[in-house]
């Protein structure tokens, strides 16, 4: 966590600078949008990210803010609802006039807001790993792609632990499906037979793990 914090702080500064220079002259504060689920299935993960952004904003304000202005967090709750993510993103950019947004966790929420950020030329900092196969001038993808995280993990399990049979499991949405597609192809390229690869998906909120 201590290694991650300086990076998050730098991203926060970079994000505010991305659009803050112009807006700083027109307002007393530079608004920073925080688009993370505070309720619903994803709240257990995203609330921590919200708290981290607020902590970093407070730390930066104690240092004097940015461009002579204080940073002001504008927090919304998309409630783990993917269409609501897009609505809240539009609200932050058009109504609240934020300079930058830190938000989303799942790839489906990111894909939901992407057209909004591209339409309104907003800036989104996406904080977690993603499946690749997407690039936008309006998004900073700060997490690892499968070739930086999942494939090295497979290499370790295969070479160091001698794993021969594989279960590719995940929640039923774009990130697990795309990553598992990449991993399945990679495993087969390493000589793993199809019958030694099990793939399974469960819906969000699934809890009956004995049924798998």
mmCIF file with all atom_site columns, C-alpha atoms in Angstrom:
data_model
loop_
_atom_site.group_PDB
_atom_site.id
_atom_site.type_symbol
_atom_site.label_atom_id
_atom_site.label_alt_id
_atom_site.label_comp_id
_atom_site.label_asym_id
_atom_site.label_entity_id
_atom_site.label_seq_id
_atom_site.pdbx_PDB_ins_code
_atom_site.Cartn_x
_atom_site.Cartn_y
_atom_site.Cartn_z
_atom_site.occupancy
_atom_site.B_iso_or_equiv
_atom_site.pdbx_formal_charge
_atom_site.auth_seq_id
_atom_site.auth_comp_id
_atom_site.auth_asym_id
_atom_site.auth_atom_id
_atom_site.pdbx_PDB_model_num
ATOM 1   C CA . UNK A 1 1   ? 0.000   0.000   0.000   1.00 0.00 ? 1   UNK A CA 1
ATOM 2   C CA . UNK A 1 2   ? 2.831   2.406   0.784   1.00 0.00 ? 2   UNK A CA 1
ATOM 3   C CA . UNK A 1 3   ? 4.244   1.892   -2.711  1.00 0.00 ? 3   UNK A CA 1
ATOM 4   C CA . UNK A 1 4   ? 0.860   2.554   -4.302  1.00 0.00 ? 4   UNK A CA 1
ATOM 5   C CA . UNK A 1 5   ? 0.148   5.790   -2.456  1.00 0.00 ? 5   UNK A CA 1
ATOM 6   C CA . UNK A 1 6   ? 2.841   7.944   -4.147  1.00 0.00 ? 6   UNK A CA 1
ATOM 7   C CA . UNK A 1 7   ? 1.606   6.752   -7.545  1.00 0.00 ? 7   UNK A CA 1
ATOM 8   C CA . UNK A 1 8   ? -1.989  7.634   -6.690  1.00 0.00 ? 8   UNK A CA 1
ATOM 9   C CA . UNK A 1 9   ? -0.869  11.031  -5.495  1.00 0.00 ? 9   UNK A CA 1
ATOM 10  C CA . UNK A 1 10  ? 0.946   11.664  -8.770  1.00 0.00 ? 10  UNK A CA 1
ATOM 11  C CA . UNK A 1 11  ? -2.105  10.536  -10.761 1.00 0.00 ? 11  UNK A CA 1
ATOM 12  C CA . UNK A 1 12  ? -4.295  12.868  -8.743  1.00 0.00 ? 12  UNK A CA 1
ATOM 13  C CA . UNK A 1 13  ? -2.029  15.801  -9.507  1.00 0.00 ? 13  UNK A CA 1
ATOM 14  C CA . UNK A 1 14  ? -1.743  14.862  -13.156 1.00 0.00 ? 14  UNK A CA 1
ATOM 15  C CA . UNK A 1 15  ? -5.492  14.511  -13.427 1.00 0.00 ? 15  UNK A CA 1
ATOM 16  C CA . UNK A 1 16  ? -6.211  17.874  -11.886 1.00 0.00 ? 16  UNK A CA 1
ATOM 17  C CA . UNK A 1 17  ? -3.606  19.466  -14.122 1.00 0.00 ? 17  UNK A CA 1
ATOM 18  C CA . UNK A 1 18  ? -5.061  17.800  -17.201 1.00 0.00 ? 18  UNK A CA 1
ATOM 19  C CA . UNK A 1 19  ? -8.014  20.171  -17.324 1.00 0.00 ? 19  UNK A CA 1
ATOM 20  C CA . UNK A 1 20  ? -7.487  22.257  -14.239 1.00 0.00 ? 20  UNK A CA 1
ATOM 21  C CA . UNK A 1 21  ? -5.348  25.003  -15.778 1.00 0.00 ? 21  UNK A CA 1
ATOM 22  C CA . UNK A 1 22  ? -8.255  26.566  -17.653 1.00 0.00 ? 22  UNK A CA 1
ATOM 23  C CA . UNK A 1 23  ? -10.866 25.954  -14.991 1.00 0.00 ? 23  UNK A CA 1
ATOM 24  C CA . UNK A 1 24  ? -8.701  27.299  -12.193 1.00 0.00 ? 24  UNK A CA 1
ATOM 25  C CA . UNK A 1 25  ? -9.019  30.811  -13.567 1.00 0.00 ? 25  UNK A CA 1
ATOM 26  C CA . UNK A 1 26  ? -12.814 30.606  -13.517 1.00 0.00 ? 26  UNK A CA 1
ATOM 27  C CA . UNK A 1 27  ? -13.466 29.148  -10.066 1.00 0.00 ? 27  UNK A CA 1
ATOM 28  C CA . UNK A 1 28  ? -12.254 29.294  -6.496  1.00 0.00 ? 28  UNK A CA 1
ATOM 29  C CA . UNK A 1 29  ? -11.587 25.556  -6.450  1.00 0.00 ? 29  UNK A CA 1
ATOM 30  C CA . UNK A 1 30  ? -10.605 22.832  -8.893  1.00 0.00 ? 30  UNK A CA 1
ATOM 31  C CA . UNK A 1 31  ? -13.316 20.181  -8.818  1.00 0.00 ? 31  UNK A CA 1
ATOM 32  C CA . UNK A 1 32  ? -12.340 16.518  -8.865  1.00 0.00 ? 32  UNK A CA 1
ATOM 33  C CA . UNK A 1 33  ? -15.055 13.984  -9.637  1.00 0.00 ? 33  UNK A CA 1
ATOM 34  C CA . UNK A 1 34  ? -15.156 10.736  -7.670  1.00 0.00 ? 34  UNK A CA 1
ATOM 35  C CA . UNK A 1 35  ? -17.210 8.109   -9.498  1.00 0.00 ? 35  UNK A CA 1
ATOM 36  C CA . UNK A 1 36  ? -17.182 4.990   -7.339  1.00 0.00 ? 36  UNK A CA 1
ATOM 37  C CA . UNK A 1 37  ? -19.988 2.732   -6.124  1.00 0.00 ? 37  UNK A CA 1
ATOM 38  C CA . UNK A 1 38  ? -20.836 3.395   -2.487  1.00 0.00 ? 38  UNK A CA 1
ATOM 39  C CA . UNK A 1 39  ? -23.731 0.940   -2.486  1.00 0.00 ? 39  UNK A CA 1
ATOM 40  C CA . UNK A 1 40  ? -24.563 -2.329  -4.198  1.00 0.00 ? 40  UNK A CA 1
ATOM 41  C CA . UNK A 1 41  ? -22.331 -5.283  -5.071  1.00 0.00 ? 41  UNK A CA 1
ATOM 42  C CA . UNK A 1 42  ? -19.175 -3.275  -5.842  1.00 0.00 ? 42  UNK A CA 1
ATOM 43  C CA . UNK A 1 43  ? -19.301 -0.998  -2.798  1.00 0.00 ? 43  UNK A CA 1
ATOM 44  C CA . UNK A 1 44  ? -17.015 -3.274  -0.786  1.00 0.00 ? 44  UNK A CA 1
ATOM 45  C CA . UNK A 1 45  ? -14.238 -2.627  -3.314  1.00 0.00 ? 45  UNK A CA 1
ATOM 46  C CA . UNK A 1 46  ? -14.949 0.882   -4.557  1.00 0.00 ? 46  UNK A CA 1
ATOM 47  C CA . UNK A 1 47  ? -15.580 2.595   -1.222  1.00 0.00 ? 47  UNK A CA 1
ATOM 48  C CA . UNK A 1 48  ? -11.897 2.122   -0.430  1.00 0.00 ? 48  UNK A CA 1
ATOM 49  C CA . UNK A 1 49  ? -10.933 3.867   -3.664  1.00 0.00 ? 49  UNK A CA 1
ATOM 50  C CA . UNK A 1 50  ? -13.253 6.751   -2.851  1.00 0.00 ? 50  UNK A CA 1
ATOM 51  C CA . UNK A 1 51  ? -11.680 7.085   0.588   1.00 0.00 ? 51  UNK A CA 1
ATOM 52  C CA . UNK A 1 52  ? -8.193  7.025   -0.937  1.00 0.00 ? 52  UNK A CA 1
ATOM 53  C CA . UNK A 1 53  ? -8.957  9.820   -3.391  1.00 0.00 ? 53  UNK A CA 1
ATOM 54  C CA . UNK A 1 54  ? -10.486 11.943  -0.623  1.00 0.00 ? 54  UNK A CA 1
ATOM 55  C CA . UNK A 1 55  ? -7.430  11.360  1.562   1.00 0.00 ? 55  UNK A CA 1
ATOM 56  C CA . UNK A 1 56  ? -5.072  12.423  -1.237  1.00 0.00 ? 56  UNK A CA 1
ATOM 57  C CA . UNK A 1 57  ? -7.135  15.522  -1.972  1.00 0.00 ? 57  UNK A CA 1
ATOM 58  C CA . UNK A 1 58  ? -6.975  16.462  1.704   1.00 0.00 ? 58  UNK A CA 1
ATOM 59  C CA . UNK A 1 59  ? -3.217  15.903  1.754   1.00 0.00 ? 59  UNK A CA 1
ATOM 60  C CA . UNK A 1 60  ? -2.708  18.060  -1.331  1.00 0.00 ? 60  UNK A CA 1
ATOM 61  C CA . UNK A 1 61  ? -4.899  20.843  0.033   1.00 0.00 ? 61  UNK A CA 1
ATOM 62  C CA . UNK A 1 62  ? -2.806  20.894  3.222   1.00 0.00 ? 62  UNK A CA 1
ATOM 63  C CA . UNK A 1 63  ? 0.212   21.508  0.978   1.00 0.00 ? 63  UNK A CA 1
ATOM 64  C CA . UNK A 1 64  ? -1.482  24.521  -0.577  1.00 0.00 ? 64  UNK A CA 1
ATOM 65  C CA . UNK A 1 65  ? -3.650  22.924  -3.218  1.00 0.00 ? 65  UNK A CA 1
ATOM 66  C CA . UNK A 1 66  ? -2.854  23.119  -6.930  1.00 0.00 ? 66  UNK A CA 1
ATOM 67  C CA . UNK A 1 67  ? -2.315  26.117  -9.206  1.00 0.00 ? 67  UNK A CA 1
ATOM 68  C CA . UNK A 1 68  ? -3.143  28.367  -6.275  1.00 0.00 ? 68  UNK A CA 1
ATOM 69  C CA . UNK A 1 69  ? -6.534  26.700  -5.791  1.00 0.00 ? 69  UNK A CA 1
ATOM 70  C CA . UNK A 1 70  ? -7.925  24.158  -3.370  1.00 0.00 ? 70  UNK A CA 1
ATOM 71  C CA . UNK A 1 71  ? -9.070  20.810  -4.752  1.00 0.00 ? 71  UNK A CA 1
ATOM 72  C CA . UNK A 1 72  ? -12.764 20.084  -4.186  1.00 0.00 ? 72  UNK A CA 1
ATOM 73  C CA . UNK A 1 73  ? -14.067 16.524  -4.322  1.00 0.00 ? 73  UNK A CA 1
ATOM 74  C CA . UNK A 1 74  ? -17.458 15.934  -5.910  1.00 0.00 ? 74  UNK A CA 1
ATOM 75  C CA . UNK A 1 75  ? -18.579 12.457  -4.863  1.00 0.00 ? 75  UNK A CA 1
ATOM 76  C CA . UNK A 1 76  ? -21.429 10.579  -6.544  1.00 0.00 ? 76  UNK A CA 1
ATOM 77  C CA . UNK A 1 77  ? -22.758 7.053   -6.066  1.00 0.00 ? 77  UNK A CA 1
ATOM 78  C CA . UNK A 1 78  ? -23.466 5.055   -9.247  1.00 0.00 ? 78  UNK A CA 1
ATOM 79  C CA . UNK A 1 79  ? -24.641 2.241   -6.951  1.00 0.00 ? 79  UNK A CA 1
ATOM 80  C CA . UNK A 1 80  ? -23.062 -0.656  -8.887  1.00 0.00 ? 80  UNK A CA 1
ATOM 81  C CA . UNK A 1 81  ? -25.500 0.117   -11.711 1.00 0.00 ? 81  UNK A CA 1
ATOM 82  C CA . UNK A 1 82  ? -23.766 0.275   -15.081 1.00 0.00 ? 82  UNK A CA 1
ATOM 83  C CA . UNK A 1 83  ? -26.210 2.631   -16.897 1.00 0.00 ? 83  UNK A CA 1
ATOM 84  C CA . UNK A 1 84  ? -26.196 4.863   -13.808 1.00 0.00 ? 84  UNK A CA 1
ATOM 85  C CA . UNK A 1 85  ? -22.414 5.159   -14.138 1.00 0.00 ? 85  UNK A CA 1
ATOM 86  C CA . UNK A 1 86  ? -22.925 6.890   -17.487 1.00 0.00 ? 86  UNK A CA 1
ATOM 87  C CA . UNK A 1 87  ? -25.582 9.203   -16.055 1.00 0.00 ? 87  UNK A CA 1
ATOM 88  C CA . UNK A 1 88  ? -23.390 10.171  -13.102 1.00 0.00 ? 88  UNK A CA 1
ATOM 89  C CA . UNK A 1 89  ? -20.386 10.724  -15.371 1.00 0.00 ? 89  UNK A CA 1
ATOM 90  C CA . UNK A 1 90  ? -22.411 13.118  -17.506 1.00 0.00 ? 90  UNK A CA 1
ATOM 91  C CA . UNK A 1 91  ? -23.647 14.870  -14.363 1.00 0.00 ? 91  UNK A CA 1
ATOM 92  C CA . UNK A 1 92  ? -20.092 15.359  -13.095 1.00 0.00 ? 92  UNK A CA 1
ATOM 93  C CA . UNK A 1 93  ? -18.843 16.756  -16.396 1.00 0.00 ? 93  UNK A CA 1
ATOM 94  C CA . UNK A 1 94  ? -21.807 18.898  -17.424 1.00 0.00 ? 94  UNK A CA 1
ATOM 95  C CA . UNK A 1 95  ? -23.474 19.957  -14.178 1.00 0.00 ? 95  UNK A CA 1
ATOM 96  C CA . UNK A 1 96  ? -20.627 19.945  -11.675 1.00 0.00 ? 96  UNK A CA 1
ATOM 97  C CA . UNK A 1 97  ? -17.966 21.016  -14.206 1.00 0.00 ? 97  UNK A CA 1
ATOM 98  C CA . UNK A 1 98  ? -15.276 18.787  -12.727 1.00 0.00 ? 98  UNK A CA 1
ATOM 99  C CA . UNK A 1 99  ? -11.783 19.046  -14.183 1.00 0.00 ? 99  UNK A CA 1
ATOM 100 C CA . UNK A 1 100 ? -11.142 15.322  -14.005 1.00 0.00 ? 100 UNK A CA 1
ATOM 101 C CA . UNK A 1 101 ? -12.810 12.136  -12.780 1.00 0.00 ? 101 UNK A CA 1
ATOM 102 C CA . UNK A 1 102 ? -11.355 9.248   -10.806 1.00 0.00 ? 102 UNK A CA 1
ATOM 103 C CA . UNK A 1 103 ? -13.687 6.314   -11.063 1.00 0.00 ? 103 UNK A CA 1
ATOM 104 C CA . UNK A 1 104 ? -15.019 2.894   -12.047 1.00 0.00 ? 104 UNK A CA 1
ATOM 105 C CA . UNK A 1 105 ? -13.783 -0.542  -11.079 1.00 0.00 ? 105 UNK A CA 1
ATOM 106 C CA . UNK A 1 106 ? -15.341 -3.075  -13.406 1.00 0.00 ? 106 UNK A CA 1
ATOM 107 C CA . UNK A 1 107 ? -14.623 -2.921  -17.107 1.00 0.00 ? 107 UNK A CA 1
ATOM 108 C CA . UNK A 1 108 ? -18.343 -2.868  -17.840 1.00 0.00 ? 108 UNK A CA 1
ATOM 109 C CA . UNK A 1 109 ? -18.698 0.354   -15.835 1.00 0.00 ? 109 UNK A CA 1
ATOM 110 C CA . UNK A 1 110 ? -15.707 1.836   -17.679 1.00 0.00 ? 110 UNK A CA 1
ATOM 111 C CA . UNK A 1 111 ? -17.185 0.904   -21.039 1.00 0.00 ? 111 UNK A CA 1
ATOM 112 C CA . UNK A 1 112 ? -20.488 2.421   -19.928 1.00 0.00 ? 112 UNK A CA 1
ATOM 113 C CA . UNK A 1 113 ? -18.944 5.833   -19.237 1.00 0.00 ? 113 UNK A CA 1
ATOM 114 C CA . UNK A 1 114 ? -16.435 5.859   -22.106 1.00 0.00 ? 114 UNK A CA 1
ATOM 115 C CA . UNK A 1 115 ? -18.818 7.332   -24.725 1.00 0.00 ? 115 UNK A CA 1
ATOM 116 C CA . UNK A 1 116 ? -19.694 10.137  -22.285 1.00 0.00 ? 116 UNK A CA 1
ATOM 117 C CA . UNK A 1 117 ? -16.062 11.077  -21.676 1.00 0.00 ? 117 UNK A CA 1
ATOM 118 C CA . UNK A 1 118 ? -15.295 10.992  -25.387 1.00 0.00 ? 118 UNK A CA 1
ATOM 119 C CA . UNK A 1 119 ? -18.381 13.036  -26.267 1.00 0.00 ? 119 UNK A CA 1
ATOM 120 C CA . UNK A 1 120 ? -17.710 15.711  -23.642 1.00 0.00 ? 120 UNK A CA 1
ATOM 121 C CA . UNK A 1 121 ? -13.903 15.475  -23.878 1.00 0.00 ? 121 UNK A CA 1
ATOM 122 C CA . UNK A 1 122 ? -13.565 14.642  -20.189 1.00 0.00 ? 122 UNK A CA 1
ATOM 123 C CA . UNK A 1 123 ? -10.665 12.888  -18.500 1.00 0.00 ? 123 UNK A CA 1
ATOM 124 C CA . UNK A 1 124 ? -11.092 9.609   -16.596 1.00 0.00 ? 124 UNK A CA 1
ATOM 125 C CA . UNK A 1 125 ? -8.426  7.978   -14.446 1.00 0.00 ? 125 UNK A CA 1
ATOM 126 C CA . UNK A 1 126 ? -9.216  4.253   -14.300 1.00 0.00 ? 126 UNK A CA 1
ATOM 127 C CA . UNK A 1 127 ? -7.544  2.763   -11.204 1.00 0.00 ? 127 UNK A CA 1
ATOM 128 C CA . UNK A 1 128 ? -7.441  -1.014  -11.578 1.00 0.00 ? 128 UNK A CA 1
ATOM 129 C CA . UNK A 1 129 ? -6.231  -3.743  -13.922 1.00 0.00 ? 129 UNK A CA 1
ATOM 130 C CA . UNK A 1 130 ? -8.070  -4.077  -17.224 1.00 0.00 ? 130 UNK A CA 1
ATOM 131 C CA . UNK A 1 131 ? -8.341  -6.578  -20.035 1.00 0.00 ? 131 UNK A CA 1
ATOM 132 C CA . UNK A 1 132 ? -6.712  -4.517  -22.782 1.00 0.00 ? 132 UNK A CA 1
ATOM 133 C CA . UNK A 1 133 ? -8.197  -4.332  -26.286 1.00 0.00 ? 133 UNK A CA 1
ATOM 134 C CA . UNK A 1 134 ? -9.256  -0.728  -25.644 1.00 0.00 ? 134 UNK A CA 1
ATOM 135 C CA . UNK A 1 135 ? -7.526  2.636   -25.946 1.00 0.00 ? 135 UNK A CA 1
ATOM 136 C CA . UNK A 1 136 ? -8.938  6.139   -25.586 1.00 0.00 ? 136 UNK A CA 1
ATOM 137 C CA . UNK A 1 137 ? -7.355  9.578   -25.470 1.00 0.00 ? 137 UNK A CA 1
ATOM 138 C CA . UNK A 1 138 ? -9.821  10.396  -22.680 1.00 0.00 ? 138 UNK A CA 1
ATOM 139 C CA . UNK A 1 139 ? -8.798  7.599   -20.315 1.00 0.00 ? 139 UNK A CA 1
ATOM 140 C CA . UNK A 1 140 ? -5.646  6.972   -18.295 1.00 0.00 ? 140 UNK A CA 1
ATOM 141 C CA . UNK A 1 141 ? -5.467  3.194   -17.780 1.00 0.00 ? 141 UNK A CA 1
ATOM 142 C CA . UNK A 1 142 ? -3.297  2.999   -14.662 1.00 0.00 ? 142 UNK A CA 1
ATOM 143 C CA . UNK A 1 143 ? -3.618  -0.735  -13.963 1.00 0.00 ? 143 UNK A CA 1
ATOM 144 C CA . UNK A 1 144 ? -1.973  -3.795  -15.469 1.00 0.00 ? 144 UNK A CA 1
ATOM 145 C CA . UNK A 1 145 ? -3.125  -5.554  -18.643 1.00 0.00 ? 145 UNK A CA 1
ATOM 146 C CA . UNK A 1 146 ? -3.180  -9.390  -18.832 1.00 0.00 ? 146 UNK A CA 1
ATOM 147 C CA . UNK A 1 147 ? 0.342   -9.589  -20.299 1.00 0.00 ? 147 UNK A CA 1
ATOM 148 C CA . UNK A 1 148 ? 1.608   -7.674  -17.256 1.00 0.00 ? 148 UNK A CA 1
ATOM 149 C CA . UNK A 1 149 ? -0.306  -9.555  -14.562 1.00 0.00 ? 149 UNK A CA 1
ATOM 150 C CA . UNK A 1 150 ? -2.270  -12.673 -15.516 1.00 0.00 ? 150 UNK A CA 1
ATOM 151 C CA . UNK A 1 151 ? 0.228   -14.260 -17.910 1.00 0.00 ? 151 UNK A CA 1
ATOM 152 C CA . UNK A 1 152 ? 3.212   -13.850 -15.533 1.00 0.00 ? 152 UNK A CA 1
ATOM 153 C CA . UNK A 1 153 ? 1.065   -15.508 -12.840 1.00 0.00 ? 153 UNK A CA 1
ATOM 154 C CA . UNK A 1 154 ? 0.322   -18.422 -15.177 1.00 0.00 ? 154 UNK A CA 1
ATOM 155 C CA . UNK A 1 155 ? 4.019   -18.738 -16.022 1.00 0.00 ? 155 UNK A CA 1
ATOM 156 C CA . UNK A 1 156 ? 4.863   -18.924 -12.326 1.00 0.00 ? 156 UNK A CA 1
ATOM 157 C CA . UNK A 1 157 ? 2.208   -21.551 -11.597 1.00 0.00 ? 157 UNK A CA 1
ATOM 158 C CA . UNK A 1 158 ? 3.255   -23.593 -14.607 1.00 0.00 ? 158 UNK A CA 1
ATOM 159 C CA . UNK A 1 159 ? 7.044   -23.414 -14.262 1.00 0.00 ? 159 UNK A CA 1
ATOM 160 C CA . UNK A 1 160 ? 7.585   -23.107 -10.523 1.00 0.00 ? 160 UNK A CA 1
ATOM 161 C CA . UNK A 1 161 ? 4.655   -25.098 -9.129  1.00 0.00 ? 161 UNK A CA 1
ATOM 162 C CA . UNK A 1 162 ? 4.113   -27.541 -11.967 1.00 0.00 ? 162 UNK A CA 1
ATOM 163 C CA . UNK A 1 163 ? 0.388   -26.882 -12.400 1.00 0.00 ? 163 UNK A CA 1
ATOM 164 C CA . UNK A 1 164 ? -1.007  -28.959 -15.282 1.00 0.00 ? 164 UNK A CA 1
ATOM 165 C CA . UNK A 1 165 ? -4.794  -28.544 -15.005 1.00 0.00 ? 165 UNK A CA 1
ATOM 166 C CA . UNK A 1 166 ? -6.443  -25.134 -14.969 1.00 0.00 ? 166 UNK A CA 1
ATOM 167 C CA . UNK A 1 167 ? -9.688  -23.506 -13.869 1.00 0.00 ? 167 UNK A CA 1
ATOM 168 C CA . UNK A 1 168 ? -10.339 -20.100 -15.428 1.00 0.00 ? 168 UNK A CA 1
ATOM 169 C CA . UNK A 1 169 ? -13.134 -18.698 -13.277 1.00 0.00 ? 169 UNK A CA 1
ATOM 170 C CA . UNK A 1 170 ? -14.637 -15.249 -13.081 1.00 0.00 ? 170 UNK A CA 1
ATOM 171 C CA . UNK A 1 171 ? -17.687 -13.060 -12.807 1.00 0.00 ? 171 UNK A CA 1
ATOM 172 C CA . UNK A 1 172 ? -19.723 -13.015 -16.011 1.00 0.00 ? 172 UNK A CA 1
ATOM 173 C CA . UNK A 1 173 ? -18.681 -9.732  -17.621 1.00 0.00 ? 173 UNK A CA 1
ATOM 174 C CA . UNK A 1 174 ? -16.120 -8.349  -20.031 1.00 0.00 ? 174 UNK A CA 1
ATOM 175 C CA . UNK A 1 175 ? -12.919 -8.401  -17.950 1.00 0.00 ? 175 UNK A CA 1
ATOM 176 C CA . UNK A 1 176 ? -12.968 -12.087 -16.924 1.00 0.00 ? 176 UNK A CA 1
ATOM 177 C CA . UNK A 1 177 ? -14.231 -13.238 -20.321 1.00 0.00 ? 177 UNK A CA 1
ATOM 178 C CA . UNK A 1 178 ? -11.599 -11.308 -22.285 1.00 0.00 ? 178 UNK A CA 1
ATOM 179 C CA . UNK A 1 179 ? -8.779  -12.188 -19.894 1.00 0.00 ? 179 UNK A CA 1
ATOM 180 C CA . UNK A 1 180 ? -9.756  -15.861 -19.858 1.00 0.00 ? 180 UNK A CA 1
ATOM 181 C CA . UNK A 1 181 ? -9.877  -15.895 -23.657 1.00 0.00 ? 181 UNK A CA 1
ATOM 182 C CA . UNK A 1 182 ? -6.293  -14.602 -23.669 1.00 0.00 ? 182 UNK A CA 1
ATOM 183 C CA . UNK A 1 183 ? -5.221  -17.085 -20.985 1.00 0.00 ? 183 UNK A CA 1
ATOM 184 C CA . UNK A 1 184 ? -6.891  -20.041 -22.708 1.00 0.00 ? 184 UNK A CA 1
ATOM 185 C CA . UNK A 1 185 ? -5.043  -19.275 -25.949 1.00 0.00 ? 185 UNK A CA 1
ATOM 186 C CA . UNK A 1 186 ? -1.799  -18.829 -24.025 1.00 0.00 ? 186 UNK A CA 1
ATOM 187 C CA . UNK A 1 187 ? -2.182  -22.131 -22.178 1.00 0.00 ? 187 UNK A CA 1
ATOM 188 C CA . UNK A 1 188 ? -2.889  -23.990 -25.418 1.00 0.00 ? 188 UNK A CA 1
ATOM 189 C CA . UNK A 1 189 ? 0.185   -22.396 -26.994 1.00 0.00 ? 189 UNK A CA 1
ATOM 190 C CA . UNK A 1 190 ? 2.173   -23.923 -24.117 1.00 0.00 ? 190 UNK A CA 1
ATOM 191 C CA . UNK A 1 191 ? 0.840   -27.390 -24.871 1.00 0.00 ? 191 UNK A CA 1
ATOM 192 C CA . UNK A 1 192 ? -2.006  -27.574 -22.348 1.00 0.00 ? 192 UNK A CA 1
ATOM 193 C CA . UNK A 1 193 ? -4.810  -29.759 -23.700 1.00 0.00 ? 193 UNK A CA 1
ATOM 194 C CA . UNK A 1 194 ? -8.353  -28.419 -23.963 1.00 0.00 ? 194 UNK A CA 1
ATOM 195 C CA . UNK A 1 195 ? -9.676  -31.063 -21.557 1.00 0.00 ? 195 UNK A CA 1
ATOM 196 C CA . UNK A 1 196 ? -7.273  -29.746 -18.909 1.00 0.00 ? 196 UNK A CA 1
ATOM 197 C CA . UNK A 1 197 ? -8.815  -26.258 -19.007 1.00 0.00 ? 197 UNK A CA 1
ATOM 198 C CA . UNK A 1 198 ? -12.121 -25.595 -17.220 1.00 0.00 ? 198 UNK A CA 1
ATOM 199 C CA . UNK A 1 199 ? -13.819 -22.223 -17.742 1.00 0.00 ? 199 UNK A CA 1
ATOM 200 C CA . UNK A 1 200 ? -16.634 -21.060 -15.463 1.00 0.00 ? 200 UNK A CA 1
ATOM 201 C CA . UNK A 1 201 ? -18.521 -17.784 -14.967 1.00 0.00 ? 201 UNK A CA 1
ATOM 202 C CA . UNK A 1 202 ? -20.867 -16.675 -12.205 1.00 0.00 ? 202 UNK A CA 1
ATOM 203 C CA . UNK A 1 203 ? -23.160 -13.623 -11.997 1.00 0.00 ? 203 UNK A CA 1
ATOM 204 C CA . UNK A 1 204 ? -22.449 -10.611 -9.796  1.00 0.00 ? 204 UNK A CA 1
ATOM 205 C CA . UNK A 1 205 ? -23.431 -11.358 -6.210  1.00 0.00 ? 205 UNK A CA 1
ATOM 206 C CA . UNK A 1 206 ? -23.095 -15.121 -6.633  1.00 0.00 ? 206 UNK A CA 1
ATOM 207 C CA . UNK A 1 207 ? -22.549 -16.961 -3.332  1.00 0.00 ? 207 UNK A CA 1
ATOM 208 C CA . UNK A 1 208 ? -23.350 -20.658 -3.905  1.00 0.00 ? 208 UNK A CA 1
ATOM 209 C CA . UNK A 1 209 ? -19.816 -21.796 -4.695  1.00 0.00 ? 209 UNK A CA 1
ATOM 210 C CA . UNK A 1 210 ? -20.617 -25.476 -4.114  1.00 0.00 ? 210 UNK A CA 1
ATOM 211 C CA . UNK A 1 211 ? -22.686 -25.435 -7.306  1.00 0.00 ? 211 UNK A CA 1
ATOM 212 C CA . UNK A 1 212 ? -19.587 -24.896 -9.458  1.00 0.00 ? 212 UNK A CA 1
#
